[in-house]
CSV table of C-alpha atoms and ligand atoms in Angstrom, one decimal:
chain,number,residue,atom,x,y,z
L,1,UNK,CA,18.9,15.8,-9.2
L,2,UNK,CA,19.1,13.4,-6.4
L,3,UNK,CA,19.0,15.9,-3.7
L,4,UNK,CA,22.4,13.5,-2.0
L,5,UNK,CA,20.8,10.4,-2.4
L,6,UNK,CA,22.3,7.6,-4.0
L,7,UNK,CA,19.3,6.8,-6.4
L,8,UNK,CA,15.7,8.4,-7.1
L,9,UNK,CA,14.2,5.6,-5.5
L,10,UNK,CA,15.9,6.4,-1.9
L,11,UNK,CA,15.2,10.5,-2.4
L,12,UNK,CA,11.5,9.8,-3.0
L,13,UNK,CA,11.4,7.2,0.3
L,14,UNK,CA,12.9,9.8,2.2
L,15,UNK,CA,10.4,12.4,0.7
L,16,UNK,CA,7.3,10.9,2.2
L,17,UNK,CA,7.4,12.8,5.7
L,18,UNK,CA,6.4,15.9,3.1
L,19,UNK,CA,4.2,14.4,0.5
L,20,UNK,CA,2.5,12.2,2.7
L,21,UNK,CA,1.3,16.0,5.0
L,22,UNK,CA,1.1,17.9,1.5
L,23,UNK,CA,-1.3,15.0,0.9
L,24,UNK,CA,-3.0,15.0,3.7
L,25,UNK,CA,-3.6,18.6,4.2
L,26,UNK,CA,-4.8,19.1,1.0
L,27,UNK,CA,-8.3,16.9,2.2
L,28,UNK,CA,-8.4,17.9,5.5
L,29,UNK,CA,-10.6,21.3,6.3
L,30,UNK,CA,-7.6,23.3,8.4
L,31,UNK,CA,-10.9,25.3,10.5
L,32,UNK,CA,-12.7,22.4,11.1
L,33,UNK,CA,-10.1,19.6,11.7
L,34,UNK,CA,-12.0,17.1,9.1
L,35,UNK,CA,-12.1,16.0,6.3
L,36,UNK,CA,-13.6,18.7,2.8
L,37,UNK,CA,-13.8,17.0,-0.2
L,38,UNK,CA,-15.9,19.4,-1.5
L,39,UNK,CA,-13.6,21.2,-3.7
L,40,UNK,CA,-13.1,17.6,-6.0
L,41,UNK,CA,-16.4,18.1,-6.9
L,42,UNK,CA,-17.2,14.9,-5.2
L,43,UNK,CA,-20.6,13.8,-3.6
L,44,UNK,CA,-21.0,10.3,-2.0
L,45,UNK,CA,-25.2,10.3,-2.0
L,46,UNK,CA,-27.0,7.6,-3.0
L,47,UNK,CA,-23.4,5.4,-3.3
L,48,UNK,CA,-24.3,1.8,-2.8
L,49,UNK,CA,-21.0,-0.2,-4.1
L,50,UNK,CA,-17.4,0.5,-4.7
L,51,UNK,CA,-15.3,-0.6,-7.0
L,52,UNK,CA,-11.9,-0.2,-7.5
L,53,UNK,CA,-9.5,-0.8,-10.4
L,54,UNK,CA,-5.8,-0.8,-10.6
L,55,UNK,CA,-2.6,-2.7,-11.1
L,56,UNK,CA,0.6,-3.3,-9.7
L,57,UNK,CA,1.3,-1.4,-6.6
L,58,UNK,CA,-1.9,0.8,-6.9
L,59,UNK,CA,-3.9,-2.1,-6.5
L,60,UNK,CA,-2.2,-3.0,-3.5
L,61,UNK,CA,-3.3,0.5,-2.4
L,62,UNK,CA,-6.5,0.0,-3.6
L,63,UNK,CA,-6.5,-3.4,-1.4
L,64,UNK,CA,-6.0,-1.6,2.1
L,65,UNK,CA,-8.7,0.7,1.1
L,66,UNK,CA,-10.9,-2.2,0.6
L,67,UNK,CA,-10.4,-2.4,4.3
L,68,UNK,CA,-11.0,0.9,5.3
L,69,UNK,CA,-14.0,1.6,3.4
L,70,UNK,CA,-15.5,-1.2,4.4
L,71,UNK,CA,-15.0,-1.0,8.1
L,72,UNK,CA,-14.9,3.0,8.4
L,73,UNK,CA,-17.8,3.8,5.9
L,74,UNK,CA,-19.5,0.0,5.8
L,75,UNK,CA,-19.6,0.1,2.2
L,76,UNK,CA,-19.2,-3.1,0.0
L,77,UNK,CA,-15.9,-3.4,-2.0
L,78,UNK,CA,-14.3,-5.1,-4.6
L,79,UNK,CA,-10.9,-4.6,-5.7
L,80,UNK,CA,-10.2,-6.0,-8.7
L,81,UNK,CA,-7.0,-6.1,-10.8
L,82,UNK,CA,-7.9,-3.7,-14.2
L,83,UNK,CA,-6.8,-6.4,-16.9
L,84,UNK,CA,-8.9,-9.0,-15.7
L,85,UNK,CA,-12.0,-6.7,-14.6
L,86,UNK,CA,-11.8,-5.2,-18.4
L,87,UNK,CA,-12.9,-8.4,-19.7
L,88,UNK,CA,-15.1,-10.2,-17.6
L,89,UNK,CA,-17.7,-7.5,-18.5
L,90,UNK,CA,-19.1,-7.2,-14.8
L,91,UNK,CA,-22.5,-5.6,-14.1
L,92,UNK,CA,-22.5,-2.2,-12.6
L,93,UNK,CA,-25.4,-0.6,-10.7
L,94,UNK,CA,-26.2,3.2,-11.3
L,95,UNK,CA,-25.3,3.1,-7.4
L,96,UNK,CA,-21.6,2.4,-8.2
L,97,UNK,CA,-18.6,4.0,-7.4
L,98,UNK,CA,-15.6,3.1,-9.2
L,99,UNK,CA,-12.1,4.4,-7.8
L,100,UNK,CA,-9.3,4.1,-10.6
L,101,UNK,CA,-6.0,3.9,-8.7
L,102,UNK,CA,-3.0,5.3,-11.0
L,103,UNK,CA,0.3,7.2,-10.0
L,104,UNK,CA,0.8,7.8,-14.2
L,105,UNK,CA,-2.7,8.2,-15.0
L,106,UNK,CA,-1.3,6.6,-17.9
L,107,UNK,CA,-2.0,2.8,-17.6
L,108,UNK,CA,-3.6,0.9,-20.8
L,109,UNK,CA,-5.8,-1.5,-18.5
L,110,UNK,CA,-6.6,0.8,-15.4
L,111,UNK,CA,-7.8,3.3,-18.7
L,112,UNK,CA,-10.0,0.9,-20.3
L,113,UNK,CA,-11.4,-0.7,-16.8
L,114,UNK,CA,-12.2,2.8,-16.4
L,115,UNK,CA,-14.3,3.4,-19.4
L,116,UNK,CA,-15.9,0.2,-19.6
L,117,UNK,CA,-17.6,1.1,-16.2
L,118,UNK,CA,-18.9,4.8,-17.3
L,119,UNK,CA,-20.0,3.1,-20.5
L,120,UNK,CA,-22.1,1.1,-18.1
L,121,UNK,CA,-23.4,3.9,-15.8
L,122,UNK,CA,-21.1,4.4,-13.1
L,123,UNK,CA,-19.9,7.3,-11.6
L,124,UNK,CA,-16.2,7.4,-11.4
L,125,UNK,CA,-13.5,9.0,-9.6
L,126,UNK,CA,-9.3,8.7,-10.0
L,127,UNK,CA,-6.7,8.8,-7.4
L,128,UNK,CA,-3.4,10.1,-9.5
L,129,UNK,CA,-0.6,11.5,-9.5
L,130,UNK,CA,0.1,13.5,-12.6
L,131,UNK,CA,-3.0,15.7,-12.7
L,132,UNK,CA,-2.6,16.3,-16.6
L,133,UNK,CA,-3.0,12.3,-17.6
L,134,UNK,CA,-5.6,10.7,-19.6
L,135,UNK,CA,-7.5,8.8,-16.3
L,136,UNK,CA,-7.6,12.1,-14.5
L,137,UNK,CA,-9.5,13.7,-17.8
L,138,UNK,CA,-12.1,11.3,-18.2
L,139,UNK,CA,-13.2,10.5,-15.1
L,140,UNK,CA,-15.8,12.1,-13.2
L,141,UNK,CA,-14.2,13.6,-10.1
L,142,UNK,CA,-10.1,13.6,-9.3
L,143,UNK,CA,-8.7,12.8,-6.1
L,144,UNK,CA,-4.7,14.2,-6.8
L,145,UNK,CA,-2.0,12.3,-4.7
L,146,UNK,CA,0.8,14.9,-4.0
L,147,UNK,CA,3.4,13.1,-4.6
L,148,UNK,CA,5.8,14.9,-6.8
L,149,UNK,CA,7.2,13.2,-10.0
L,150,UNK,CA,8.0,10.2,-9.3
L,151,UNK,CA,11.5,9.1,-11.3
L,152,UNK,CA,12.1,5.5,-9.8
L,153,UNK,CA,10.4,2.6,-11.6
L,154,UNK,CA,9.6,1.4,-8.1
L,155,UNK,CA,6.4,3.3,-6.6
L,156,UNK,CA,7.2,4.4,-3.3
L,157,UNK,CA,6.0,7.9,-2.4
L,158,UNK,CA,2.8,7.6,-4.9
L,159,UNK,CA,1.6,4.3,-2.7
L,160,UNK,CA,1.8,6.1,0.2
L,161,UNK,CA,0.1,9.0,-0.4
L,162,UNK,CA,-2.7,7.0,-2.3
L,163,UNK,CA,-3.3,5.3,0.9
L,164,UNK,CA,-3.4,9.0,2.3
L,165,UNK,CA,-5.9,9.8,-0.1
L,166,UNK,CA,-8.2,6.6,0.2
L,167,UNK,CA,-8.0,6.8,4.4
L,168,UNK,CA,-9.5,10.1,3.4
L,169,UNK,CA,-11.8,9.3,1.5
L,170,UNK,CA,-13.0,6.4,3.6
L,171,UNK,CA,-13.7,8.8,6.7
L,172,UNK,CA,-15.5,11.5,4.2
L,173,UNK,CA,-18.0,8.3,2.9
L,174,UNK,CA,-17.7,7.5,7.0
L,175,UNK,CA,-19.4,10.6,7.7
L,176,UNK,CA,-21.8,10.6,4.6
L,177,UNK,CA,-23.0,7.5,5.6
L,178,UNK,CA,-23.8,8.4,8.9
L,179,UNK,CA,-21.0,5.6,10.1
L,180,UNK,CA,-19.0,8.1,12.0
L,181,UNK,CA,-19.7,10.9,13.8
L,182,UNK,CA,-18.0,14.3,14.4
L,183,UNK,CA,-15.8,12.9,17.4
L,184,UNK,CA,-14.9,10.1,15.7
L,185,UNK,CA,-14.3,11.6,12.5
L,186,UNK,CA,-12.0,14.3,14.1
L,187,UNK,CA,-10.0,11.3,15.8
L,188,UNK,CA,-9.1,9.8,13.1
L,189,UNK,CA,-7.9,12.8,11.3
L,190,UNK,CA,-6.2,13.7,14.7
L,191,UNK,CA,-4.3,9.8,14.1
L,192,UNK,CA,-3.3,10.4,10.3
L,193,UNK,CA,-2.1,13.7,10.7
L,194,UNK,CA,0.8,12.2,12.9
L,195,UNK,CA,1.9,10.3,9.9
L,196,UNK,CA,4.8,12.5,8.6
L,197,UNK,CA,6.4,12.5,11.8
L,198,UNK,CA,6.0,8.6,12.3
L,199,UNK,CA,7.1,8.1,8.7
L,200,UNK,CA,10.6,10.2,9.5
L,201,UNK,CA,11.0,8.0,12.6
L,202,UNK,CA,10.8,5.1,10.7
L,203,UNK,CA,13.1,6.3,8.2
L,204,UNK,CA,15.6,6.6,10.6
L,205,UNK,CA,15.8,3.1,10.5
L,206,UNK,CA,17.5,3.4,7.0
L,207,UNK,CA,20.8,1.8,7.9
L,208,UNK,CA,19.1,-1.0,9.8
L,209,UNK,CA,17.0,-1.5,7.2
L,210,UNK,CA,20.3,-2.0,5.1
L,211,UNK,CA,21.6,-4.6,7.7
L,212,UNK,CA,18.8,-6.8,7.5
L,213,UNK,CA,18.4,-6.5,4.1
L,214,UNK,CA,21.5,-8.5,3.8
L,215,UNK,CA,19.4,-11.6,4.3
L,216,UNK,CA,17.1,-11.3,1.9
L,217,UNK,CA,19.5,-10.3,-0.8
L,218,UNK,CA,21.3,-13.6,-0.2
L,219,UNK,CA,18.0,-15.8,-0.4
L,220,UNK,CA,16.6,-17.4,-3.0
L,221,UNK,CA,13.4,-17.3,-2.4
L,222,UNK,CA,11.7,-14.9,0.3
L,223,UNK,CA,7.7,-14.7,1.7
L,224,UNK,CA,6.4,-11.9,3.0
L,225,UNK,CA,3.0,-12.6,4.9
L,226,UNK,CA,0.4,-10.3,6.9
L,227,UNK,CA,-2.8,-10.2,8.2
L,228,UNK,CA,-5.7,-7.7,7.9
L,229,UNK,CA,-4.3,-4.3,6.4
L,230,UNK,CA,-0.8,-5.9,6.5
L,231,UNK,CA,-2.1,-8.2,3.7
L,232,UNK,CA,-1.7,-5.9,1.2
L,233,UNK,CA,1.5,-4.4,2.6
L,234,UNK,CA,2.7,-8.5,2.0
L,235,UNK,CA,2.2,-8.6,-1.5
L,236,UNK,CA,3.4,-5.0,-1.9
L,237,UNK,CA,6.7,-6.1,-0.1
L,238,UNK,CA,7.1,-8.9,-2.1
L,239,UNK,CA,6.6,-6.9,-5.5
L,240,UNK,CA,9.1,-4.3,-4.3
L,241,UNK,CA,11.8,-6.8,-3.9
L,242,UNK,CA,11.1,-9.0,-6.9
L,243,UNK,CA,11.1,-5.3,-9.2
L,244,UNK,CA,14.5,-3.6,-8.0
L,245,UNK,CA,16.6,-6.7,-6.5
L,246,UNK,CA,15.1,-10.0,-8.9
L,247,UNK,CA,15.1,-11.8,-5.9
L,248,UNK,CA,11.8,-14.2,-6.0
L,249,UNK,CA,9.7,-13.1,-3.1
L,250,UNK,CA,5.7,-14.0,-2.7
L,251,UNK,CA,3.4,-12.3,-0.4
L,252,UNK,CA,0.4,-14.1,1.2
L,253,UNK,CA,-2.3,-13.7,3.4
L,254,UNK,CA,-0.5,-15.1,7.2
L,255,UNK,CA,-3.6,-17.3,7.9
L,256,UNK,CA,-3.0,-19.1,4.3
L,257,UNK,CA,0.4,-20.4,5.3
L,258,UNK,CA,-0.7,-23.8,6.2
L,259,UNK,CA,-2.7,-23.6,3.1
L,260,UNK,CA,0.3,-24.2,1.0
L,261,UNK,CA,3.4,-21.5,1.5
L,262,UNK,CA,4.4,-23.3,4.3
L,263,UNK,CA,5.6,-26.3,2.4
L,264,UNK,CA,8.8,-23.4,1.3
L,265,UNK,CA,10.0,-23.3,4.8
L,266,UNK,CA,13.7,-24.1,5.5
L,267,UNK,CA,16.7,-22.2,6.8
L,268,UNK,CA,17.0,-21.1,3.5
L,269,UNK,CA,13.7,-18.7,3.1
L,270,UNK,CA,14.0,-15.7,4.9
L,271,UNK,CA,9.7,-15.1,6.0
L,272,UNK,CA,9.0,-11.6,6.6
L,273,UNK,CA,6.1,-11.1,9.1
L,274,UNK,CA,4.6,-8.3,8.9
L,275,UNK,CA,3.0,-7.7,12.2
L,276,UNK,CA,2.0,-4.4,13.7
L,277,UNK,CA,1.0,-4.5,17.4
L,278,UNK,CA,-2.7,-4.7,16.7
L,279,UNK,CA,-5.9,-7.4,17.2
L,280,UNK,CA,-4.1,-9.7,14.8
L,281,UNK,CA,-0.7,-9.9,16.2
L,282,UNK,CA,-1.1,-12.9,17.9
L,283,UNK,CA,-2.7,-14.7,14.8
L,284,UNK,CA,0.1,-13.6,13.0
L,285,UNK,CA,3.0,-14.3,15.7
L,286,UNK,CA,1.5,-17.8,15.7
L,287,UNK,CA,2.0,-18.4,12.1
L,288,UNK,CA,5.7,-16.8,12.8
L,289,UNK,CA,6.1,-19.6,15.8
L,290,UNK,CA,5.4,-22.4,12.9
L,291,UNK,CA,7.9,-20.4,10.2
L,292,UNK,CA,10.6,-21.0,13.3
L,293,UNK,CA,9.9,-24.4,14.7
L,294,UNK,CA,10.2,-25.1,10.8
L,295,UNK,CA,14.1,-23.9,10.6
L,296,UNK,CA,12.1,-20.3,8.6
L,297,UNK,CA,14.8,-17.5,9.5
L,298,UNK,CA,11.5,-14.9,10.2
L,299,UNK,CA,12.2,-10.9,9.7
L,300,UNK,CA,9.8,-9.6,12.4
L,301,UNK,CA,8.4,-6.0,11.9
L,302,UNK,CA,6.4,-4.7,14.3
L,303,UNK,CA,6.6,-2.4,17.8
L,304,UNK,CA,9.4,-2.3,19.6
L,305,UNK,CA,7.6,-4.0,22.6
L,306,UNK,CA,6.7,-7.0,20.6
L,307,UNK,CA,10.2,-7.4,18.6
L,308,UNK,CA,12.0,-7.2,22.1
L,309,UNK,CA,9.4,-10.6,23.2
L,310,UNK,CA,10.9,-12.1,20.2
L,311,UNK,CA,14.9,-11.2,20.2
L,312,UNK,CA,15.6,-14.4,20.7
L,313,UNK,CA,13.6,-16.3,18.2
L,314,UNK,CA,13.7,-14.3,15.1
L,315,UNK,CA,16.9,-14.2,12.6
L,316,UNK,CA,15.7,-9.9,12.5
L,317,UNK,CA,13.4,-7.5,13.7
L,318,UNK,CA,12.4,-4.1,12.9
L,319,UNK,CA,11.0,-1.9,15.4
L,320,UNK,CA,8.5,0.1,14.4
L,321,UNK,CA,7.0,3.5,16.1
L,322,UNK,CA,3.9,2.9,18.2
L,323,UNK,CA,0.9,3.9,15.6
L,324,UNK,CA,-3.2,4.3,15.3
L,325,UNK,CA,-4.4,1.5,13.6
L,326,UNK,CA,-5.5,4.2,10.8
L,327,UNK,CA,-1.9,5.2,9.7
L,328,UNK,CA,0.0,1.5,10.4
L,329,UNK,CA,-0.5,0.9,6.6
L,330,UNK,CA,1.1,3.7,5.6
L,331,UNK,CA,4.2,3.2,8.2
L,332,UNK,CA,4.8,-0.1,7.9
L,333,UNK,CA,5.1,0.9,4.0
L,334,UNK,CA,8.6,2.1,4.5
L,335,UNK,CA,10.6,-0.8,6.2
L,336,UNK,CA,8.9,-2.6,3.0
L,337,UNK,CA,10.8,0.3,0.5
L,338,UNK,CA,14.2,0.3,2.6
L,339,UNK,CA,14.3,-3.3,2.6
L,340,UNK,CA,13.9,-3.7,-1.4
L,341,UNK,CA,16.0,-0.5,-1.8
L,342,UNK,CA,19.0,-2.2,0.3
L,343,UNK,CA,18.5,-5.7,-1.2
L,344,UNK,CA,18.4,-3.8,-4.7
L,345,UNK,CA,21.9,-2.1,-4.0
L,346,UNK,CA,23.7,-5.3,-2.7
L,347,UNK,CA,22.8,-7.1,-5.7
L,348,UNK,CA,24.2,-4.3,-8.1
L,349,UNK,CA,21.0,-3.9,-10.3
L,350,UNK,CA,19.8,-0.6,-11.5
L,351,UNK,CA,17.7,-0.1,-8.8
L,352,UNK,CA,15.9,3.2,-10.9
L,353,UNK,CA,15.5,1.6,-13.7
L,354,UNK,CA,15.0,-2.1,-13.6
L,355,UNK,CA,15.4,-4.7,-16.5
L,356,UNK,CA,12.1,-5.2,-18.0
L,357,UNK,CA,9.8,-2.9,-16.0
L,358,UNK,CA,8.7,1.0,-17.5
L,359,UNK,CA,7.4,3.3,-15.3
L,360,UNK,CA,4.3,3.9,-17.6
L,361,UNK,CA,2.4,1.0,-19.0
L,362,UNK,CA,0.9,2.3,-21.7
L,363,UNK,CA,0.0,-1.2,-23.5
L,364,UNK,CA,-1.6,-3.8,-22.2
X,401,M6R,O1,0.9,4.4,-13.0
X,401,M6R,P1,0.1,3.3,-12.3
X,401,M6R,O2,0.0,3.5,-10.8
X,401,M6R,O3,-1.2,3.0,-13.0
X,401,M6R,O4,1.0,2.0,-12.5
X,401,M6R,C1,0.6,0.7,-12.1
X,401,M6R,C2,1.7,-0.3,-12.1
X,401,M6R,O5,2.3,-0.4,-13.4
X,401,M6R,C3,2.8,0.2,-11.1
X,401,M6R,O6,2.4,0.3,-9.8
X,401,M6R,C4,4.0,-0.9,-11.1
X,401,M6R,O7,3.5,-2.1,-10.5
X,401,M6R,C5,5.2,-0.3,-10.3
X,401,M6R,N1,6.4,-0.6,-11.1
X,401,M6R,C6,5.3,-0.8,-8.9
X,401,M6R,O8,6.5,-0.4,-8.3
């Protein structure tokens, strides 16, 4: 059942303070505080490369982790989208590494993406959810999410704890690598293991969330822009709304604003800025400075500190918990969720089960 939620989608949002630590402690060594990814069967020697495959939401996942693995373990990444990897018939070394991202385990593309890169040589490893799926059987090593099952179309709880997984994995090839050492490895364990508790702050934002999201479920159109690791969360916001409230929203990249995007701006478009309190902010607040001087009604999320600067400029704000750098991805996930979920119920659509959309896409 819906454990007193209105709809799957909220009960599985509100879930992620205990699959995000199931998650969590599953990787992490309870004697030694780091991270054992032993019992996978996984070994990252003589990894040169990664790749990793996945659509929809996954591959936003996969996009943070493009971060992480490249600046924790200073391993080159790409991040492709399955369907279009699948038939460009890239090269692959015997040095590769390709991560499938899948909360099914199920999807035609992420499948075949899969299989065209062990037909060429390299090693592979999934990140899934339902242990028993076809990805999780033919790849080399399995890195479960422990999520639950997921019953709303929308992928909440699986997103976050595949960026649980891939932080992981990040600081285990961090290690291997030689890129981190014990200290630092054991601090950035120390950071994500605070992540449930941040993530159940956050939620009790919910009703706020619902407020806000008022504005967006009026809009027409709505951006959602980030920089850095809030990138990924951008386009991941922007799908979230589109799926459960059919509301046209487009994430980009903050600094490509003035690229294009910016041409939208009017009272009309609500701009969400996704800006944790980080080395970016002010990169990012700038951008938000030209959204307002444009008549752009901005939706600021970050820190308390920073949305108080702002009161007076913004048409919204969402304060977030303070947060290591390593587990802002993760948080700043759920204003993303609530903000769909609440658009979603205003507008009266079926937020489980939205027109069009399956929850396993099993064709290509
Ligand atoms: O099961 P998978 O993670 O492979 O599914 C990938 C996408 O179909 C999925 O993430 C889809 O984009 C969701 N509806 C997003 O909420």
């Amino acid at each position: 059942g819906k454990g007193g939620h209105a709809h799957y989608m909220h009960k599985e949002i509100f879930e992620q303070p205990a699959v995000v630590g199931a998650t969590l402690h599953s990787m992490i060594n309870p004697a030694t505080r780091r991270i054992d990814l032993g019992r996978y069967g996984f070994d990252a020697a003589g990894l040169e490369t990664v790749t990793i495959l996945a659509c929809g939401t996954s591959f936003h996942a996969g996009m943070v982790a493009k971060y992480w693995l490249e600046s924790i373990a200073g391993l080159p990444v790409h991040c492709e989208i399955a369907s279009e990897f699948r038939y460009r018939r890239p090269p692959l070394g015997r040095g590769a590494l390709v991560i499938a991202i899948s909360q099914s385990g199920e999807t035609a593309d992420t499948l075949a993406a899969m299989r065209y890169a062990k037909s060429r040589g390299a090693r592979t490893v999934a990140v899934v959810n339902v242990a028993e799926s076809t990805i999780a059987r033919e790849a080399d090593a399995v890195l479960p999410t422990l999520a639950g099952a997921e019953i709303g179309v929308a992928s909440t709880k699986a997103f976050t704890t595949q960026l649980v997984v891939l932080a992981c994995l990040a600081i285990a090839f961090g290690r291997a690598r030689g890129e981190l050492d014990c200290k630092a490895e054991r601090a950035l364990v120390a950071a994500l293991a605070d992540t449930p508790d941040l993530i159940t702050e956050a939620l009790a934002g919910d009703a706020h969330a619902g407020g806000v999201a008022a504005l967006l479920a009026g809009a027409r159109d709505v951006l959602y822009l980030g920089r850095g690791t809030a990138y990924p969360l951008a386009l991941e916001g922007a799908l979230k709304l589109k799926e459960v409230s059919y509301v046209h929203a487009e994430g980009y990249a903050a600094g490509e604003m003035k690229h294009g995007p910016i041409a939208l701006v009017d009272k009309e478009v609500p701009i969400v800025m996704i800006a944790p309190p980080d080395e970016l902010f002010e990169k990012t607040a700038s951008n938000m400075y030209e959204v307002m001087a444009r008549g752009g009604q901005a939706i600021l999320i970050s820190d308390r500190e920073q949305t108080d600067r702002f009161a007076n400029g913004v048409a919204a704000s969402i304060a977030m918990p303070e947060a290591p750098a390593i587990s802002t991805p993760i948080l700043y996930s759920v204003p993303m969720q609530l903000l769909a979920y609440h658009a979603g119920t205003r507008r009266g659509t079926e937020v489980d089960q939205p027109r069009n959309l399956a929850k396993s896409v099993t064709v290509e």
